[in-house]
Amino acid sequence: MLSFAVNETLPKTFKGAVVLVLEDKLKLGKGAAALPKAVRDAIETVLSNSRYQGGEGEVISFPVAHDAIQHVVAIGAPFKKENDIGVYTNWGVKAGAELDKSGVKNAAILFETVKDNLITNFLEGVHLGSFRTDDFKTDLKAHQKGVLKKVTAIHKKAADYKAEVKGLGALMDGVSLGRELVNLPPNIANPDYMVKVAKDVAKLPGMKVEVFGEKQLEKMGLNLLLSVGKASTQESRLIVMKYTGDKKSKDYKCLVGKGVMFDTGGYNLKPTAGMGMMKCDMAGSAAVMGAMQALANRGSKVNVIGVIGTVMNMIDADGNIPSVIHTAHNGQTVEVMNTDAEGRLVLADAMSYTIAKHKPTEVIDIATLTGAIMMALGGQYAGLFTPNEDMAKALTETGKRTGERLWRMPLDKDYAAKPTLADLNNDGARFGGASTAAVFLQNFAGKTPWAHIDIAGVAMSEKIPGAMPVKGASGFGVRLFVDYLEKGAK
Ligand code: BES
Ligand code: ZN
Ligand code: ZN
């Protein structure tokens, strides 16, 4: 686990790597003034002899021969007003990846000036960039596994940042949990595993959890969700976590995550190429789990219900076949015209049940729902669908702050798939498919203010090479939710 601190000066006892945040190309600024002269000279030599130019986001990383300062990472960070704050996160990611490679335990980041959210965003980036899931590499020696333990931001206005940096560790642990759940293979991260993790999270102060198995779900009428998991030997579950951080209020907001632990497509089988990527089809539920853990660990003064529908979409004689009809929790009938459009079935029942039972003031669902959103937005933005202007604005603004960018997409009834016999059809179109999925979900939100976030393109970096700076699972949604909910409570 990586911890954070912020300090006015480089501690006398510091031993580890320093990161230079170079605002002005190759010039060593005030931040570097704190370094011993021998180290400064060594840095100047490297900077002037190398091909490094200090361009935006350009990194150089090298060891130095000094007792205390063992390694230097420099990153070009020229400030531009027009930059989204997320840029600072991306710079941090690059620095974090270098620190991880260097094998240091400790790092100090020497900031020149403080602008906007630079310090916190950059630190978040360092955490994102140094994270990895390497338990399965048997040839890695202990010192080669994630070793970075502490990162200290150095700036003369440290006092202004103390409170924010204090909660950062808990926030980023939530992000790590979300990322790890996605990275883990589906023979480990299956529905049972999600239940186990939820029960662990439920031990935190203010948190409670209810877990419903197949027998109960049948009684409760969550037939759409059950139909998806029916071909799996793993028992499907609905996990409902309730966090009460504001005892004075009875209002709860609600997060609902798609937890398809693996999506083969079912009888509408997915093609071989890239099927392995479908272990990420539970990234929505991982984001909900990570956010719930982070809120509790931060002692956030918010009330939130986190709901996860966790199933495996497999193939078996019992599974859905195209054209079967089921009755949803809200009483509507649904033709399953495509067994690969399973996410909307899981979310529909999870949302409708939660709204009926808990009457949340607001619902946000998050899901790797459609390939169509990847076509539309690539790996740069997640799709945001909501009829609610306030939620659209607040969520979009939050995404700009955390670097998890959202782009609002259309939500018009004429995107809906036309049913033949039943009330609704889960099928998707080749064109506009992300909106088709979203209008399907809208039927299950009723009158509750609702937003849907499609993260199929942003959940994992390998899907669209080069789009995201992080490796593997991105943890998209955790910081977004924590920030959105906490700001909304103020
Ligand atoms: N899990 C997929 C969506 C997905 C695609 C996630 C790529 C991550 C990366 C979803 O269940 C799915 O298969 N959607 C279909 C819908 C279609 C059959 C209507 C799709 O997008 O092709
Ligand atoms: Zn699918
Ligand atoms: Zn899916």
Coordinates of C-alpha atoms and ligand atoms in Angstrom, one line a residue:
M1 CA 0.0 0.0 0.0
L2 CA 1.2 3.4 -0.9
S3 CA 0.9 6.3 1.6
F4 CA 1.0 10.0 0.9
A5 CA 2.3 13.1 2.8
V6 CA 2.9 16.7 2.1
N7 CA 5.7 18.7 3.5
E8 CA 7.1 22.2 3.2
T9 CA 10.7 21.1 2.8
L10 CA 12.5 17.9 2.0
P11 CA 12.9 16.0 5.3
K12 CA 16.5 15.9 6.5
T13 CA 16.2 12.1 6.9
F14 CA 14.8 11.6 3.4
K15 CA 16.2 8.7 1.5
G16 CA 14.8 7.7 -1.9
A17 CA 14.0 9.2 -5.3
V18 CA 13.1 12.7 -6.1
V19 CA 10.7 13.8 -8.9
L20 CA 11.3 17.1 -10.5
V21 CA 8.2 18.8 -11.9
L22 CA 9.8 20.9 -14.5
E23 CA 7.6 23.8 -15.4
D24 CA 10.2 25.6 -17.6
K25 CA 11.8 23.1 -19.9
L26 CA 15.3 22.2 -18.6
K27 CA 15.5 24.8 -15.9
L28 CA 15.9 23.5 -12.4
G29 CA 13.6 25.7 -10.4
K30 CA 12.9 26.5 -6.7
G31 CA 11.9 22.9 -6.0
A32 CA 15.3 21.6 -6.8
A33 CA 17.1 24.2 -4.7
A34 CA 16.6 21.9 -1.7
L35 CA 18.7 19.2 -3.2
P36 CA 22.4 18.8 -2.2
K37 CA 24.7 20.6 -4.6
A38 CA 26.3 17.3 -5.8
V39 CA 22.9 16.0 -6.8
R40 CA 21.9 19.2 -8.5
D41 CA 25.2 19.1 -10.5
A42 CA 24.6 15.5 -11.5
I43 CA 21.1 16.4 -12.7
E44 CA 22.3 19.4 -14.6
T45 CA 24.9 17.1 -16.4
V46 CA 22.3 14.5 -17.3
L47 CA 19.8 17.1 -18.5
S48 CA 22.3 18.9 -20.7
N49 CA 24.0 15.8 -22.1
S50 CA 20.9 13.8 -22.9
R51 CA 18.3 14.1 -25.7
Y52 CA 15.8 15.1 -23.1
Q53 CA 14.1 18.4 -23.8
G54 CA 11.6 18.8 -21.0
G55 CA 8.6 18.8 -23.3
E56 CA 5.0 18.4 -22.0
G57 CA 4.8 15.0 -20.2
E58 CA 8.3 14.1 -21.3
V59 CA 10.1 12.0 -18.7
I60 CA 13.7 11.1 -17.9
S61 CA 14.7 8.7 -15.1
F62 CA 18.2 8.0 -13.9
P63 CA 20.0 6.8 -10.8
V64 CA 22.4 9.1 -8.9
A65 CA 25.4 8.2 -6.8
H66 CA 24.4 9.8 -3.5
D67 CA 23.6 8.4 0.0
A68 CA 20.2 10.0 0.3
I69 CA 19.0 10.8 -3.2
Q70 CA 19.2 7.5 -5.0
H71 CA 17.2 8.2 -8.1
V72 CA 15.9 11.2 -10.1
V73 CA 12.8 11.4 -12.3
A74 CA 12.2 14.6 -14.2
I75 CA 9.0 15.4 -16.0
G76 CA 8.1 18.3 -18.3
A77 CA 5.1 20.0 -16.8
P78 CA 4.5 23.3 -18.5
F79 CA 1.3 24.8 -17.2
K80 CA -1.3 25.9 -19.6
K81 CA -4.6 27.4 -18.3
E82 CA -6.5 25.6 -21.0
N83 CA -5.4 22.1 -19.9
D84 CA -8.0 19.9 -18.2
I85 CA -6.8 19.1 -14.7
G86 CA -6.6 15.4 -15.8
V87 CA -3.4 16.3 -17.6
Y88 CA -1.7 16.6 -14.2
T89 CA -2.9 13.1 -13.3
N90 CA -1.4 11.8 -16.6
W91 CA 2.0 13.4 -15.8
G92 CA 1.8 11.7 -12.4
V93 CA 1.1 8.4 -14.0
K94 CA 4.3 8.6 -16.0
A95 CA 6.4 9.6 -13.0
G96 CA 4.8 6.8 -11.0
A97 CA 5.7 4.2 -13.7
E98 CA 9.3 5.3 -13.6
L99 CA 9.4 5.3 -9.8
D100 CA 8.0 1.8 -9.8
K101 CA 10.7 0.6 -12.3
S102 CA 13.5 2.2 -10.2
G103 CA 12.6 0.0 -7.2
V104 CA 12.8 2.9 -4.6
K105 CA 10.6 2.7 -1.5
N106 CA 10.3 6.4 -1.0
A107 CA 9.8 9.3 -3.3
A108 CA 9.6 13.1 -2.8
I109 CA 8.0 15.2 -5.5
L110 CA 9.4 18.7 -5.8
F111 CA 6.7 21.1 -7.0
E112 CA 7.6 24.5 -8.2
T113 CA 4.3 26.2 -8.0
V114 CA 0.8 25.1 -7.0
K115 CA -2.0 25.5 -9.4
D116 CA -5.5 24.2 -9.3
N117 CA -5.4 20.6 -8.2
L118 CA -1.9 20.0 -9.3
I119 CA -0.6 18.4 -6.2
T120 CA -3.5 16.0 -5.5
N121 CA -4.0 15.1 -9.1
F122 CA -0.3 14.5 -9.6
L123 CA -0.1 12.3 -6.5
E124 CA -3.1 10.3 -7.7
G125 CA -1.3 9.8 -10.9
V126 CA 1.9 8.5 -9.2
H127 CA -0.3 6.0 -7.4
L128 CA -2.0 4.9 -10.7
G129 CA 1.3 4.7 -12.5
S130 CA 3.1 2.6 -9.9
F131 CA 0.2 0.1 -9.4
R132 CA 0.4 -3.4 -10.8
T133 CA -1.0 -6.9 -10.2
D134 CA 2.0 -9.1 -10.3
D135 CA 1.2 -11.9 -7.9
F136 CA 1.0 -14.4 -10.8
K137 CA 4.6 -13.8 -12.0
T138 CA 6.5 -16.5 -10.3
D139 CA 9.9 -15.3 -11.6
L140 CA 9.6 -11.9 -9.9
K141 CA 11.8 -11.5 -6.8
A142 CA 10.3 -9.8 -3.7
H143 CA 12.2 -6.5 -4.4
Q144 CA 10.8 -6.5 -8.0
K145 CA 7.1 -6.5 -6.8
G146 CA 5.4 -3.1 -6.2
V147 CA 7.7 -1.6 -3.7
L148 CA 7.0 2.1 -3.7
K149 CA 5.6 2.7 -0.2
K150 CA 5.6 6.4 0.5
V151 CA 5.3 9.5 -1.7
T152 CA 5.8 13.0 -0.2
A153 CA 4.8 16.2 -2.0
I154 CA 7.2 19.0 -1.2
H155 CA 5.9 22.6 -1.5
K156 CA 6.1 25.7 0.7
K157 CA 2.3 25.9 0.9
A158 CA 2.1 22.4 2.2
A159 CA -0.3 23.4 5.0
D160 CA -3.1 24.2 2.4
Y161 CA -2.9 20.6 1.1
K162 CA -2.6 18.6 4.4
A163 CA -6.3 17.8 4.7
E164 CA -6.7 16.8 1.0
V165 CA -3.6 14.6 1.0
K166 CA -4.7 13.0 4.3
G167 CA -7.7 11.4 2.6
L168 CA -5.8 10.5 -0.6
G169 CA -4.4 7.2 0.7
A170 CA -7.9 5.9 1.4
L171 CA -9.2 7.1 -1.9
M172 CA -6.4 5.5 -3.9
D173 CA -6.7 2.2 -1.9
G174 CA -10.3 2.1 -3.2
V175 CA -9.0 2.7 -6.7
S176 CA -6.5 -0.2 -6.3
L177 CA -9.3 -2.5 -5.1
G178 CA -11.3 -1.6 -8.1
R179 CA -8.3 -2.2 -10.4
E180 CA -7.3 -5.4 -8.8
L181 CA -10.8 -6.9 -9.1
V182 CA -10.8 -6.2 -12.8
N183 CA -7.2 -7.5 -13.3
L184 CA -7.8 -10.7 -11.5
P185 CA -8.8 -13.6 -13.8
P186 CA -12.4 -14.9 -13.7
N187 CA -11.4 -18.2 -12.1
I188 CA -10.5 -16.1 -9.0
A189 CA -12.7 -13.0 -9.3
N190 CA -16.0 -14.9 -9.6
P191 CA -19.4 -14.1 -7.9
D192 CA -18.3 -15.9 -4.7
Y193 CA -15.2 -13.7 -4.6
M194 CA -17.2 -10.5 -5.0
V195 CA -19.4 -11.6 -2.1
K196 CA -16.3 -12.2 0.0
V197 CA -14.8 -8.8 -0.8
A198 CA -18.1 -7.1 -0.1
K199 CA -18.2 -8.8 3.3
D200 CA -14.8 -7.5 4.1
V201 CA -15.7 -4.0 3.1
A202 CA -18.8 -4.3 5.2
K203 CA -16.6 -4.5 8.3
L204 CA -15.7 -0.8 7.9
P205 CA -17.5 1.7 10.1
G206 CA -20.9 2.8 8.8
M207 CA -21.1 -0.1 6.3
K208 CA -23.6 -2.9 6.1
V209 CA -24.1 -5.5 3.5
E210 CA -27.0 -7.8 2.4
V211 CA -26.3 -10.6 -0.1
F212 CA -29.1 -12.3 -2.0
G213 CA -28.6 -15.8 -3.6
E214 CA -30.5 -17.4 -6.4
K215 CA -33.4 -18.8 -4.2
Q216 CA -34.1 -15.4 -2.8
L217 CA -33.7 -13.6 -6.1
E218 CA -36.3 -15.9 -7.5
K219 CA -38.7 -15.0 -4.8
M220 CA -37.9 -11.3 -5.3
G221 CA -38.6 -11.6 -9.0
L222 CA -35.2 -10.7 -10.4
N223 CA -35.7 -13.0 -13.4
L224 CA -33.7 -11.0 -15.9
L225 CA -30.6 -11.1 -13.7
L226 CA -31.1 -14.8 -12.9
S227 CA -31.5 -15.7 -16.6
V228 CA -28.0 -14.3 -17.3
G229 CA -26.3 -16.4 -14.6
K230 CA -28.3 -19.6 -15.2
A231 CA -25.8 -21.3 -17.5
S232 CA -23.0 -20.9 -14.9
T233 CA -22.1 -23.2 -12.1
Q234 CA -21.4 -20.2 -10.0
E235 CA -24.3 -18.9 -8.0
S236 CA -25.5 -15.4 -9.1
R237 CA -25.9 -12.8 -6.4
L238 CA -27.2 -9.4 -5.7
I239 CA -25.0 -7.5 -3.3
V240 CA -26.4 -4.5 -1.5
M241 CA -24.0 -2.4 0.5
K242 CA -25.3 0.5 2.6
Y243 CA -23.0 3.2 3.9
T244 CA -24.3 5.7 6.4
G245 CA -21.9 8.6 6.9
D246 CA -24.6 11.2 7.7
K247 CA -26.8 9.9 10.4
K248 CA -28.9 13.0 10.4
S249 CA -30.2 12.3 6.9
K250 CA -32.5 9.5 5.7
D251 CA -31.6 10.2 2.1
Y252 CA -29.4 7.8 0.2
K253 CA -27.9 8.1 -3.3
C254 CA -27.3 4.8 -5.1
L255 CA -24.6 3.3 -7.3
V256 CA -25.3 0.2 -9.3
G257 CA -22.5 -1.7 -11.0
K258 CA -22.6 -4.4 -13.7
G259 CA -20.7 -7.4 -12.4
V260 CA -20.6 -9.8 -15.2
M261 CA -17.5 -11.6 -14.0
F262 CA -17.0 -13.0 -17.5
D263 CA -19.0 -12.5 -20.6
T264 CA -18.7 -15.3 -23.2
G265 CA -21.7 -13.8 -25.0
G266 CA -23.7 -16.9 -24.2
Y267 CA -25.3 -18.6 -27.2
N268 CA -24.7 -15.4 -29.2
L269 CA -21.1 -16.4 -28.6
K270 CA -18.4 -13.8 -28.8
P271 CA -15.6 -14.3 -31.4
T272 CA -12.3 -15.7 -30.2
A273 CA -10.3 -12.6 -30.8
G274 CA -10.2 -10.6 -27.6
M275 CA -12.7 -12.8 -25.7
G276 CA -10.2 -12.9 -22.8
M277 CA -10.7 -9.2 -22.4
M278 CA -14.2 -9.9 -21.2
K279 CA -12.9 -10.5 -17.7
C280 CA -13.2 -6.8 -17.5
D281 CA -17.0 -7.0 -17.8
M282 CA -17.3 -6.5 -14.1
A283 CA -15.5 -3.2 -14.1
G284 CA -18.7 -1.3 -13.2
S285 CA -19.1 -3.4 -10.1
A286 CA -15.4 -3.1 -9.2
A287 CA -15.8 0.7 -9.4
V288 CA -18.8 0.6 -7.0
M289 CA -16.9 -1.7 -4.6
G290 CA -13.8 0.5 -4.7
A291 CA -15.9 3.7 -4.2
M292 CA -17.8 2.2 -1.2
Q293 CA -14.5 1.1 0.5
A294 CA -13.0 4.5 -0.1
L295 CA -16.0 6.4 1.3
A296 CA -16.0 4.3 4.4
N297 CA -12.2 4.6 4.9
R298 CA -12.4 8.4 4.4
G299 CA -15.4 8.6 6.8
S300 CA -17.2 10.6 4.2
K301 CA -20.3 12.4 5.4
V302 CA -22.6 10.9 2.8
N303 CA -25.2 8.1 2.6
V304 CA -24.8 5.7 -0.3
I305 CA -26.2 2.4 -1.3
G306 CA -23.8 0.4 -3.5
V307 CA -25.5 -2.4 -5.5
I308 CA -23.7 -5.1 -7.5
G309 CA -25.3 -7.7 -9.7
T310 CA -22.7 -10.4 -9.9
V311 CA -23.1 -13.3 -12.5
M312 CA -21.1 -15.2 -15.2
N313 CA -22.5 -15.1 -18.7
M314 CA -21.7 -18.7 -19.8
I315 CA -23.1 -21.4 -22.1
D316 CA -25.1 -24.4 -20.9
A317 CA -28.4 -26.1 -21.8
D318 CA -30.1 -24.0 -19.2
G319 CA -28.9 -20.7 -20.5
N320 CA -30.8 -17.9 -22.3
I321 CA -31.3 -18.6 -26.0
P322 CA -32.4 -15.8 -28.4
S323 CA -36.1 -15.1 -28.3
V324 CA -36.9 -16.3 -24.7
I325 CA -39.1 -14.1 -22.7
H326 CA -38.7 -13.3 -19.0
T327 CA -40.6 -11.0 -16.6
A328 CA -38.5 -8.4 -15.0
H329 CA -38.6 -7.3 -11.4
N330 CA -40.7 -4.3 -12.3
G331 CA -43.3 -6.5 -14.1
Q332 CA -42.3 -5.7 -17.7
T333 CA -41.7 -8.6 -20.1
V334 CA -38.4 -8.7 -21.9
E335 CA -37.5 -10.7 -25.0
V336 CA -33.9 -11.7 -24.9
M337 CA -33.1 -11.4 -28.5
N338 CA -29.3 -11.4 -27.9
T339 CA -27.8 -13.3 -25.1
D340 CA -24.7 -11.1 -25.4
A341 CA -26.7 -8.0 -24.4
E342 CA -26.7 -9.4 -20.9
G343 CA -25.5 -6.4 -19.0
R344 CA -28.7 -4.4 -19.4
L345 CA -30.6 -7.4 -18.0
V346 CA -28.5 -7.5 -14.9
L347 CA -28.7 -3.8 -14.3
A348 CA -32.4 -3.5 -15.1
D349 CA -33.4 -5.8 -12.3
A350 CA -30.7 -4.5 -9.9
M351 CA -31.9 -0.9 -10.4
S352 CA -35.6 -1.7 -10.3
Y353 CA -35.3 -3.7 -7.1
T354 CA -33.1 -1.1 -5.3
I355 CA -35.4 1.8 -6.3
A356 CA -38.5 -0.1 -5.1
K357 CA -36.9 -1.2 -1.9
H358 CA -34.7 1.7 -0.8
K359 CA -36.2 4.7 -2.6
P360 CA -32.8 6.4 -3.2
T361 CA -32.9 10.1 -4.2
E362 CA -30.6 9.4 -7.2
V363 CA -29.3 6.4 -9.1
I364 CA -26.1 6.1 -11.1
D365 CA -25.3 2.9 -12.9
I366 CA -21.9 2.1 -14.3
A367 CA -21.1 -0.7 -16.7
T368 CA -18.9 -2.0 -19.5
L369 CA -22.1 -2.1 -21.5
T370 CA -21.5 -1.8 -25.2
G371 CA -18.8 -2.1 -27.9
A372 CA -20.7 0.8 -29.5
I373 CA -19.4 3.3 -26.9
M374 CA -15.9 2.3 -27.7
M375 CA -16.5 3.0 -31.4
A376 CA -18.0 6.4 -30.5
L377 CA -15.6 7.7 -27.8
G378 CA -12.6 5.4 -27.9
G379 CA -10.6 5.1 -24.7
Q380 CA -10.6 8.8 -23.9
Y381 CA -14.1 9.4 -22.6
A382 CA -16.8 7.3 -21.0
G383 CA -20.4 7.7 -22.2
L384 CA -22.8 9.6 -20.0
F385 CA -26.6 9.1 -20.5
T386 CA -29.1 11.0 -18.4
P387 CA -32.3 12.9 -18.9
N388 CA -31.4 15.0 -15.8
E389 CA -29.6 18.2 -16.6
D390 CA -28.2 18.7 -13.1
M391 CA -26.7 15.3 -12.9
A392 CA -25.2 15.7 -16.4
K393 CA -23.6 18.9 -15.4
A394 CA -22.3 17.8 -12.0
L395 CA -21.0 14.5 -13.2
T396 CA -19.3 16.0 -16.3
E397 CA -17.6 18.7 -14.1
T398 CA -16.5 16.0 -11.6
G399 CA -15.0 14.0 -14.4
K400 CA -12.9 17.0 -15.5
R401 CA -11.6 17.4 -12.0
T402 CA -10.6 13.7 -11.5
G403 CA -9.5 13.1 -15.1
E404 CA -12.2 10.5 -15.7
R405 CA -13.8 12.3 -18.6
L406 CA -17.5 11.9 -19.5
W407 CA -19.2 12.8 -22.7
R408 CA -23.0 13.1 -22.8
M409 CA -24.7 10.9 -25.3
P410 CA -28.3 11.0 -26.7
L411 CA -31.1 9.2 -24.9
D412 CA -34.1 9.3 -27.2
K413 CA -36.8 6.7 -27.3
D414 CA -36.3 6.2 -31.0
Y415 CA -33.0 4.4 -30.3
A416 CA -35.0 1.6 -28.6
A417 CA -35.0 -1.9 -30.1
K418 CA -38.5 -2.9 -31.2
P419 CA -40.0 -5.8 -29.4
T420 CA -42.0 -8.4 -31.2
L421 CA -44.1 -10.2 -28.5
A422 CA -43.0 -8.7 -25.2
D423 CA -42.9 -5.2 -23.8
L424 CA -39.1 -4.7 -24.4
N425 CA -36.4 -6.3 -26.5
N426 CA -32.8 -6.4 -25.2
D427 CA -31.3 -6.5 -28.7
G428 CA -28.9 -3.8 -29.8
A429 CA -28.3 -2.2 -33.1
R430 CA -25.0 -2.0 -35.0
F431 CA -25.5 1.7 -35.1
G432 CA -26.1 3.8 -32.1
G433 CA -26.0 0.7 -29.9
A434 CA -24.8 2.6 -26.7
S435 CA -28.0 4.7 -26.8
T436 CA -30.1 1.6 -27.5
A437 CA -28.7 0.1 -24.3
A438 CA -29.3 3.3 -22.3
V439 CA -32.9 3.7 -23.4
F440 CA -33.5 0.1 -22.4
L441 CA -32.2 0.8 -18.9
Q442 CA -34.2 4.0 -18.6
N443 CA -37.4 1.8 -18.4
F444 CA -36.1 0.5 -15.0
A445 CA -35.2 3.8 -13.4
G446 CA -38.8 5.0 -13.1
K447 CA -39.0 8.6 -11.9
T448 CA -35.9 8.5 -9.9
P449 CA -33.2 10.9 -11.1
W450 CA -30.8 8.6 -13.0
A451 CA -27.6 8.5 -15.0
H452 CA -25.9 5.7 -16.8
I453 CA -22.2 5.6 -17.4
D454 CA -20.9 3.3 -20.1
I455 CA -17.2 2.5 -19.4
A456 CA -16.6 -0.3 -22.0
G457 CA -13.9 1.8 -23.7
V458 CA -12.1 3.1 -20.6
A459 CA -12.2 0.2 -18.1
M460 CA -9.0 -1.4 -19.4
S461 CA -6.1 0.2 -21.2
E462 CA -5.2 -2.7 -23.5
K463 CA -8.5 -2.5 -25.4
I464 CA -7.5 0.7 -27.1
P465 CA -3.7 0.9 -27.2
G466 CA -2.3 4.3 -26.3
A467 CA -5.6 5.9 -25.2
M468 CA -4.8 5.6 -21.5
P469 CA -1.6 6.0 -19.7
V470 CA -2.2 3.3 -17.0
K471 CA -1.6 -0.4 -17.4
G472 CA -4.4 -2.9 -17.3
A473 CA -7.5 -2.0 -15.4
S474 CA -8.0 1.8 -14.9
G475 CA -10.2 1.9 -11.9
F476 CA -12.4 4.3 -13.8
G477 CA -15.3 5.5 -11.7
V478 CA -13.9 5.2 -8.2
R479 CA -12.5 8.8 -7.9
L480 CA -15.4 10.1 -9.9
F481 CA -18.0 8.7 -7.5
V482 CA -16.2 9.7 -4.3
D483 CA -15.6 13.2 -5.5
Y484 CA -19.2 13.5 -6.9
L485 CA -20.8 12.2 -3.8
E486 CA -18.6 14.2 -1.3
K487 CA -19.0 17.5 -3.2
G488 CA -22.7 16.9 -3.5
A489 CA -23.0 16.6 0.3
K490 CA -21.4 20.0 0.9
Ligands
BES1 N1 -19.7 -6.8 -22.3 C1 -20.1 -6.4 -23.6 C2 -19.7 -5.0 -24.0 C3 -18.2 -4.7 -24.0 C4 -17.6 -4.7 -25.3 C5 -17.4 -4.5 -22.9 C6 -16.2 -4.4 -25.3 C7 -16.1 -4.2 -23.0 C8 -15.5 -4.2 -24.2 C9 -21.6 -6.4 -23.7 O1 -22.2 -7.3 -22.8 C10 -21.9 -6.8 -25.1 O2 -21.6 -7.8 -25.5 N2 -22.6 -5.9 -25.8 C11 -23.0 -6.2 -27.1 C12 -24.4 -5.8 -27.3 C13 -25.0 -6.3 -28.6 C14 -25.0 -7.8 -28.6 C15 -26.4 -5.7 -28.6 C16 -22.1 -5.3 -28.0 O3 -21.7 -4.2 -27.6 O4 -21.7 -5.8 -29.1
ZN2 ZN -22.3 -9.3 -23.7
ZN3 ZN -21.2 -7.8 -21.1

